[in-house]
Amino acid sequence: MATLYDAFGREIKPERRPPERVLASVSIWDRYSTYPSKGLTPQKLATILKEAEAGDVYRQAELFEEMEEKDLHLFSVLQSRKLAVARLDYEIQPYSESEEDRRIADFVADCIFGIEDFEDAIVDLLDAIGKGYSVLELYWDVADGKNVIRRMEWIHQKRFTWVNSTTPRLITDDSPEGVELPPWKFIFHLHKAKSGHPIRQGILRVVTWMYLFKNYSVKDWVRFGEVYGQPLRLGKYDAQATKEDKEVLLKAVQALGSDAAGIISKATEIEFVEAQKYGSINVYERFIALCNAEVSKAVLGHSAGADATPGRLGNENMAQLVREDLVRADCELLAKTIRRDIIRPLVGFNFGWDRALPFFKFRYEKPEDLNKEAERYKTLIEAGFEIPKKHGYEKFGIPQPEPGEEVIVPPQYKFGTSVMKSTCPGCGMQHVAKEKRDEKDTVDELTNALLEEAKIDPLMKPVVELLDEVGSLEELKERILDVYSHMDSETIGAVIQRALVLAELMGMAEVKDARG
């Protein structure tokens, strides 16, 4: 049996039964935060990051959570990155086409599709994109004599510690120093945005400084608006004004700021002085746009739309897209985690730890990409390349039919399984016919086979009779339209296509006979 390893390369021993004890019970204290972003300064931020490097990730995890809540742009791009994967369809593929591997894959698929809110769990696991890691606890159950996963619960990143340990330990009420994670009890998804320790791999750690600088700029911009957004209200009083007169004037000036109304005596005067700060007005906006663009580059792989001028078109669609290679990488990383931490124990506990594992596959290829691939495959096949059918089914996400299972075949493809191009003697044009490679290899044999098949097909009997009467393809088409005038255009088109195949092959057979 192959050696089993966890997410951190530790060897794991196979077990007979899944663990049942709940370790990360939900605590009311998980919802509260110490708000480390309050009064955040470069010195405080550096201290939080250094604490995490030493293994204490508590304040870093809370800071990352606050960053998503406070920065609308950061929240938006992270949401786009997560949903680019979460919205995709997925499937369970057997390790091989053997009956046993198919049976195991069907069981795993039933288990995963039966897990409560599995799609929500995918979103929770993708939280690792920003924070470096995400953990879910598995709740096992027994159904029909099989060990299955009933549900999964997300655990906040601050519940873990690396203090005095090279692997994460779960902090509990009974063990504030943390306990080792038992095998087959947790899904531990690591997102390698960059090389290094898991606590330094998250994208949010990369953008923390941009978040801080942007936060400063927003605060300064608000103060700027308070000071220079309204004109200065300057009250002037006469030299002989009494203390009471000055107090009345001050209250009148203050009232103009909130009520825009007030009364004063004729002996006093109020002047409005407009602020003249033309050179400073755009500084904050431009710097915030720069910070947003840098964050977009880190999360989405591009900055399109981050600094677009409101009201202008051009980058709006790109701003919502995640770079394709990032989507592919996110899918493959998550699929690897699901196969290791979900599929492996499901197969191990129910079929044995030496069994081959099915694959978890996200369908991240875009439809337009599949269309291009289909054209490329068609060109390769017509050029003579031999492509395994299994590869084609997997490439385009099409289930492979069971032996004897009814399949959908276009009418013009009914007679064969491979493409054959030839020049029709009647019109000189090239037509596409179908060849039964496994039964007939010569033109005359194929023609006879097609004619025999057409003769027993009630729909094609009139066509067989017409083939001996008409003198050209155009006449054949006209006669077919008359004979089948009661049918819809789609059915008539299929009949004409089949008739052209017959006419073409009969013409080729006649040419061959004439040449001897």
XYZ file of C-alpha atoms in Angstrom:
516
model
C 0.000 0.000 0.000
C 1.245 3.489 -0.847
C 2.304 5.744 2.043
C -0.300 8.348 3.039
C 0.624 11.993 3.710
C -1.255 15.056 4.955
C -1.087 18.639 3.667
C 2.238 19.207 5.457
C 4.010 16.074 4.292
C 3.503 14.143 7.526
C 2.971 10.409 7.184
C -0.532 9.306 8.212
C -1.540 5.843 9.311
C -4.752 4.389 7.862
C -7.633 4.050 10.306
C -10.571 1.655 10.459
C -13.166 4.205 11.508
C -13.369 7.980 11.049
C -12.968 10.185 14.157
C -16.293 11.171 15.712
C -15.285 13.670 18.413
C -15.984 17.333 17.590
C -12.808 19.340 18.218
C -13.540 22.832 16.876
C -16.932 23.373 18.482
C -18.435 26.713 17.548
C -17.822 29.321 20.234
C -19.701 32.563 20.773
C -16.334 34.281 21.107
C -15.467 33.524 17.484
C -17.736 36.341 16.341
C -15.872 39.009 18.332
C -12.706 40.760 17.234
C -10.029 42.847 18.933
C -10.078 45.159 15.856
C -6.336 45.393 15.259
C -6.951 47.828 12.380
C -8.095 50.520 14.814
C -5.380 53.159 14.900
C -3.282 51.103 12.497
C 0.160 52.600 11.908
C 3.210 51.288 10.035
C 4.780 50.335 13.374
C 1.649 48.482 14.556
C 1.262 46.697 11.211
C 4.891 45.566 11.277
C 4.370 44.198 14.808
C 1.283 42.205 13.732
C 3.150 40.691 10.788
C 6.128 39.775 12.960
C 3.834 38.089 15.497
C 2.472 35.909 12.690
C 5.979 35.014 11.547
C 6.627 33.761 15.091
C 3.553 31.498 14.856
C 0.949 33.683 16.589
C -1.468 34.424 13.740
C -4.369 35.637 15.898
C -4.117 39.372 15.179
C -3.085 38.852 11.557
C -6.189 36.707 10.932
C -8.416 39.363 12.500
C -6.698 42.109 10.512
C -7.271 40.219 7.252
C -10.963 39.866 8.114
C -11.259 43.601 8.798
C -9.479 44.484 5.579
C -12.168 42.674 3.580
C -14.929 44.378 5.558
C -13.565 47.925 5.372
C -12.109 48.128 1.863
C -14.865 47.870 -0.738
C -12.474 47.483 -3.660
C -10.507 44.736 -1.930
C -13.723 42.922 -1.045
C -14.942 43.159 -4.641
C -11.816 41.768 -6.315
C -11.465 38.954 -3.766
C -15.119 38.075 -4.296
C -14.538 37.952 -8.058
C -11.527 35.679 -7.565
C -13.481 33.265 -5.368
C -16.642 33.192 -7.477
C -14.607 32.557 -10.625
C -14.072 29.058 -9.177
C -17.196 28.605 -7.034
C -19.542 29.170 -10.001
C -17.960 26.366 -12.058
C -19.455 22.923 -12.532
C -17.491 19.982 -11.170
C -17.503 16.224 -11.561
C -16.000 13.032 -10.156
C -13.985 11.055 -12.709
C -13.052 7.382 -12.130
C -9.386 6.486 -11.887
C -9.839 4.071 -14.789
C -12.627 2.570 -16.859
C -12.667 -0.671 -14.879
C -15.954 -1.678 -13.290
C -14.506 -1.411 -9.771
C -13.102 2.089 -10.297
C -16.402 3.239 -11.793
C -18.272 1.828 -8.791
C -15.968 3.684 -6.393
C -16.345 6.937 -8.369
C -20.142 6.627 -8.322
C -20.103 6.127 -4.550
C -17.826 9.143 -3.994
C -19.997 11.285 -6.272
C -23.137 10.299 -4.346
C -21.421 11.151 -1.052
C -20.123 14.549 -2.192
C -23.352 15.567 -3.898
C -25.179 14.531 -0.728
C -23.124 16.744 1.609
C -25.109 19.649 3.001
C -24.138 22.943 1.350
C -21.079 21.539 -0.413
C -21.016 24.618 -2.676
C -20.826 26.854 0.411
C -17.930 24.739 1.646
C -16.104 25.421 -1.631
C -16.452 29.169 -1.009
C -15.152 28.697 2.539
C -12.121 26.773 1.279
C -11.422 29.537 -1.252
C -11.004 31.915 1.696
C -7.441 30.578 1.629
C -6.775 32.728 -1.458
C -6.636 35.817 0.711
C -5.524 34.390 4.049
C -3.149 31.617 2.985
C -5.087 28.718 4.468
C -8.669 27.693 5.227
C -9.850 24.815 7.404
C -13.129 22.884 7.648
C -13.995 20.197 10.169
C -15.605 17.006 8.852
C -18.654 15.552 10.588
C -18.806 11.821 9.809
C -21.880 9.602 9.879
C -22.935 6.065 8.905
C -25.539 5.489 6.170
C -26.449 2.056 4.777
C -23.378 0.580 6.413
C -21.022 3.118 4.768
C -18.985 5.908 6.354
C -20.106 9.214 4.823
C -19.560 12.906 5.506
C -22.729 14.538 6.781
C -21.566 18.176 6.791
C -18.538 20.442 7.090
C -17.984 23.469 9.341
C -15.580 26.336 8.613
C -13.099 27.278 11.348
C -11.773 30.823 11.713
C -8.077 31.170 10.880
C -7.398 32.780 14.275
C -8.213 29.444 15.972
C -4.837 28.049 14.860
C -1.294 28.590 16.051
C 2.207 27.687 14.889
C 3.925 28.723 18.137
C 6.608 26.136 18.985
C 5.367 23.938 16.153
C 6.143 23.415 12.476
C 2.527 22.447 11.747
C -0.734 24.157 12.769
C -2.353 23.349 16.095
C -6.022 23.964 16.898
C -6.685 26.272 19.860
C -9.540 24.982 22.044
C -11.019 25.982 25.405
C -9.251 23.056 27.026
C -5.946 23.533 25.176
C -5.057 27.209 24.631
C -1.608 26.098 23.467
C -3.256 24.086 20.666
C -3.779 20.395 19.868
C -2.523 18.335 16.936
C -4.993 17.862 14.112
C -6.066 14.206 13.928
C -6.060 12.616 10.465
C -9.227 12.448 8.357
C -10.998 14.990 10.590
C -10.178 18.258 8.806
C -9.844 19.696 5.329
C -6.779 21.929 5.389
C -6.563 23.900 2.160
C -3.300 25.727 1.527
C -3.218 28.363 -1.183
C 0.306 28.920 -2.461
C 0.099 32.457 -3.822
C 3.866 32.445 -3.340
C 6.508 30.161 -1.868
C 7.117 30.189 1.856
C 5.358 29.376 5.099
C 1.539 29.042 4.951
C 1.037 32.085 7.194
C 2.893 34.221 4.599
C 1.299 32.811 1.448
C -2.031 34.659 1.429
C -2.662 37.534 -0.981
C -3.954 39.744 1.845
C -0.517 39.725 3.414
C 0.897 40.968 0.111
C -1.531 43.913 -0.050
C -1.484 44.942 3.642
C 0.787 47.923 3.025
C -1.315 49.206 0.143
C -4.350 48.845 2.412
C -2.616 50.929 5.095
C -1.515 53.684 2.717
C -4.944 53.847 1.108
C -6.545 54.033 4.567
C -4.375 57.045 5.400
C -5.325 58.724 2.131
C -9.045 58.180 2.664
C -8.845 59.711 6.140
C -6.889 62.708 4.852
C -9.352 63.146 1.998
C -12.274 63.214 4.463
C -10.501 65.848 6.581
C -9.736 67.807 3.422
C -13.424 67.763 2.508
C -14.419 68.946 5.979
C -11.989 71.862 5.890
C -12.168 72.939 2.273
C -15.460 71.497 1.123
C -17.351 74.518 2.464
C -16.308 78.186 2.426
C -14.883 79.692 5.580
C -17.542 81.698 7.441
C -15.787 84.758 8.851
C -17.749 86.988 11.244
C -16.694 90.621 11.722
C -17.759 92.755 14.661
C -17.329 96.429 15.517
C -14.632 97.512 17.922
C -17.297 98.686 20.370
C -19.107 95.320 20.340
C -19.817 93.855 23.743
C -19.104 90.293 24.854
C -22.761 89.441 24.358
C -22.600 90.799 20.793
C -19.582 88.584 20.027
C -21.284 85.491 21.401
C -24.404 86.186 19.319
C -22.234 86.594 16.200
C -20.355 83.349 16.897
C -23.603 81.417 17.283
C -24.893 82.938 14.047
C -21.751 81.885 12.160
C -21.974 78.344 13.555
C -25.672 78.142 12.685
C -24.874 79.008 9.065
C -22.802 75.825 8.881
C -25.657 73.533 9.859
C -28.904 75.439 9.383
C -27.814 77.846 6.613
C -29.844 80.534 8.416
C -29.276 83.077 11.181
C -29.861 86.694 12.268
C -27.341 89.328 13.267
C -27.452 93.051 13.911
C -26.565 95.659 11.309
C -23.429 96.471 13.270
C -21.899 93.056 12.457
C -20.822 91.411 9.213
C -20.312 87.844 7.950
C -17.974 87.094 5.045
C -17.677 83.825 3.102
C -14.112 83.046 2.032
C -13.739 80.392 -0.703
C -10.901 77.883 -0.263
C -8.185 78.071 -2.923
C -6.538 74.601 -2.956
C -6.497 73.721 -6.622
C -3.196 71.815 -6.531
C -4.275 69.450 -3.709
C -7.772 68.453 -4.801
C -6.780 65.473 -7.021
C -3.820 64.181 -5.007
C -5.880 61.887 -2.758
C -8.076 60.551 -5.557
C -5.097 59.713 -7.751
C -3.227 57.977 -4.941
C -6.280 55.904 -3.942
C -6.731 54.898 -7.600
C -3.078 53.784 -7.648
C -3.606 51.660 -4.517
C -6.736 50.067 -6.033
C -4.874 49.271 -9.252
C -2.028 47.602 -7.328
C -4.504 45.529 -5.295
C -6.270 44.458 -8.506
C -2.976 43.310 -9.980
C -2.275 41.171 -6.919
C -5.747 39.583 -6.755
C -7.037 39.455 -10.352
C -3.763 39.486 -12.258
C -4.541 42.811 -13.978
C -5.667 46.344 -13.121
C -8.268 46.818 -15.883
C -11.195 48.819 -14.561
C -9.517 49.729 -11.261
C -8.643 53.225 -12.452
C -11.244 53.652 -15.202
C -12.845 57.073 -15.466
C -16.526 56.982 -14.424
C -18.839 57.128 -17.416
C -16.284 55.806 -19.890
C -16.576 52.400 -21.513
C -13.772 50.019 -22.362
C -12.476 48.223 -19.267
C -15.739 47.380 -17.495
C -15.885 43.765 -18.708
C -12.214 43.082 -18.085
C -12.523 44.448 -14.548
C -14.826 41.557 -13.658
C -12.584 38.831 -15.051
C -9.887 36.863 -13.310
C -6.852 36.017 -15.361
C -7.413 32.576 -16.872
C -4.194 31.046 -15.557
C -5.169 32.099 -12.018
C -8.582 30.428 -12.331
C -6.930 27.261 -13.619
C -4.388 27.279 -10.768
C -7.088 27.913 -8.127
C -9.180 25.029 -9.505
C -6.283 22.585 -9.564
C -5.102 23.497 -6.049
C -8.605 23.100 -4.605
C -9.249 19.863 -6.524
C -5.995 18.458 -5.103
C -7.100 19.313 -1.547
C -10.569 17.784 -2.026
C -9.066 14.594 -3.438
C -6.628 14.299 -0.535
C -8.844 15.301 2.419
C -12.324 14.188 1.262
C -12.076 11.534 -1.447
C -9.144 9.669 0.109
C -10.863 8.972 3.477
C -14.197 8.197 1.775
C -12.491 5.532 -0.342
C -10.198 4.361 2.451
C -12.885 3.843 5.085
C -15.309 2.147 2.677
C -13.182 0.270 0.113
C -9.685 0.056 1.557
C -6.663 2.351 1.716
C -4.921 0.628 -1.177
C -7.623 1.514 -3.714
C -7.001 4.006 -6.519
C -8.713 7.351 -5.961
C -11.189 9.015 -8.325
C -10.380 12.528 -9.536
C -12.213 15.741 -8.622
C -12.391 17.964 -11.695
C -13.574 21.566 -12.133
C -14.742 22.447 -15.645
C -12.818 25.690 -15.963
C -12.499 25.677 -19.755
C -14.540 28.431 -21.376
C -17.185 27.483 -23.976
C -15.453 29.486 -26.686
C -12.220 27.695 -25.895
C -13.955 24.333 -26.300
C -15.284 25.429 -29.680
C -11.763 26.259 -30.825
C -10.498 22.964 -29.429
C -13.247 21.064 -31.258
C -12.186 22.636 -34.559
C -8.565 21.814 -33.832
C -9.407 18.194 -33.021
C -11.518 17.932 -36.178
C -8.579 19.146 -38.284
C -6.218 16.671 -36.624
C -8.612 13.753 -37.171
C -9.119 14.621 -40.825
C -5.340 14.818 -41.194
C -5.062 11.223 -39.998
C -4.124 11.631 -36.320
C -5.458 8.874 -34.074
C -6.928 10.306 -30.849
C -8.187 8.000 -28.068
C -11.923 8.276 -27.496
C -11.416 8.379 -23.736
C -9.275 11.490 -24.105
C -11.985 13.155 -26.208
C -14.712 12.432 -23.657
C -12.581 13.805 -20.817
C -11.451 16.844 -22.801
C -14.974 18.026 -23.580
C -16.658 16.829 -20.376
C -18.936 14.323 -22.145
C -19.913 11.103 -20.297
C -18.750 8.023 -22.149
C -21.733 5.831 -23.186
C -22.150 2.392 -21.704
C -22.060 -0.635 -24.053
C -25.405 -0.883 -25.814
C -26.556 2.506 -24.560
C -28.528 4.599 -27.063
C -26.553 7.584 -28.306
C -27.412 10.773 -30.197
C -26.160 10.732 -33.798
C -26.872 13.430 -36.421
C -28.818 12.018 -39.446
C -25.981 12.661 -41.895
C -23.588 10.676 -39.714
C -25.733 7.559 -39.438
C -23.854 5.479 -41.998
C -20.345 5.631 -40.584
C -17.809 6.635 -38.005
C -15.090 8.557 -39.839
C -14.817 11.353 -42.376
C -14.105 10.762 -46.071
C -13.864 13.560 -48.658
C -14.181 12.906 -52.375
C -15.022 14.688 -55.623
C -18.470 13.943 -56.981
C -18.415 12.942 -60.714
C -21.856 14.489 -61.191
C -21.112 18.086 -60.080
C -17.344 18.215 -59.629
C -17.765 19.457 -56.025
C -16.252 17.943 -52.892
C -18.699 16.341 -50.482
C -18.221 14.743 -47.100
C -19.303 11.140 -46.714
C -19.023 8.635 -43.882
C -16.984 5.474 -44.050
C -17.472 2.257 -42.107
C -13.837 1.415 -41.591
C -14.586 -1.647 -39.508
C -16.853 -3.247 -42.189
C -16.220 -1.804 -45.675
C -13.040 -0.367 -47.131
C -13.808 -0.079 -50.837
C -16.129 2.375 -52.529
C -18.297 -0.222 -54.250
C -18.753 -2.304 -51.085
C -19.631 0.800 -49.093
C -22.136 1.892 -51.762
C -23.848 -1.495 -51.730
C -24.043 -1.431 -47.921
C -25.573 2.040 -47.924
C -28.072 1.130 -50.603
C -29.140 -1.998 -48.730
C -29.589 0.067 -45.565
C -31.577 2.709 -47.473
C -33.845 0.100 -49.073
C -35.045 -1.161 -45.719
C -35.509 2.399 -44.442
C -39.065 3.506 -45.429
C -37.974 7.122 -45.420
C -35.221 6.493 -47.981
C -37.019 4.082 -50.375
C -38.262 6.893 -52.677
C -34.717 8.254 -52.854
C -33.316 4.894 -53.977
C -35.838 4.846 -56.824
C -35.043 8.433 -57.810
C -31.307 7.756 -58.053
C -31.856 5.656 -61.191
C -34.147 8.231 -62.812
C -32.483 11.651 -62.342
C -29.601 12.925 -64.431
C -28.072 15.522 -62.088
C -27.833 16.476 -58.445
C -29.993 19.563 -58.985
C -32.762 17.416 -60.437
C -32.405 15.040 -57.511
C -32.892 17.879 -55.044
C -35.988 19.165 -56.877
C -37.574 15.703 -57.041
C -36.877 15.140 -53.328
C -38.630 18.407 -52.455
C -41.697 17.237 -54.369
C -41.748 13.746 -52.858
C -41.278 14.957 -49.297
C -43.284 18.187 -49.514
C -45.378 17.176 -46.494
C -42.304 17.193 -44.182
C -40.680 20.080 -42.330
C -37.563 21.697 -43.751
C -35.222 20.168 -41.157
C -36.271 16.591 -41.992
C -36.082 17.265 -45.735
C -32.573 18.659 -45.257
C -31.506 15.443 -43.541
C -32.998 13.370 -46.366
C -31.186 15.442 -49.004
C -27.899 15.040 -47.139
C -28.269 11.255 -47.047
C -29.329 11.217 -50.725
C -26.213 13.185 -51.715
C -24.022 10.685 -49.899
C -25.654 7.842 -51.819
C -25.411 9.681 -55.146
C -21.778 10.538 -54.564
C -20.770 6.984 -53.722
C -22.743 5.534 -56.620
C -20.984 7.963 -58.968
C -17.613 6.968 -57.550
C -18.463 3.287 -58.038
C -19.446 3.926 -61.667
C -16.182 5.770 -62.328
C -14.266 2.884 -60.822
C -16.135 0.356 -62.994
C -15.490 2.472 -66.114
C -11.770 2.516 -65.390
C -11.817 -1.212 -65.002
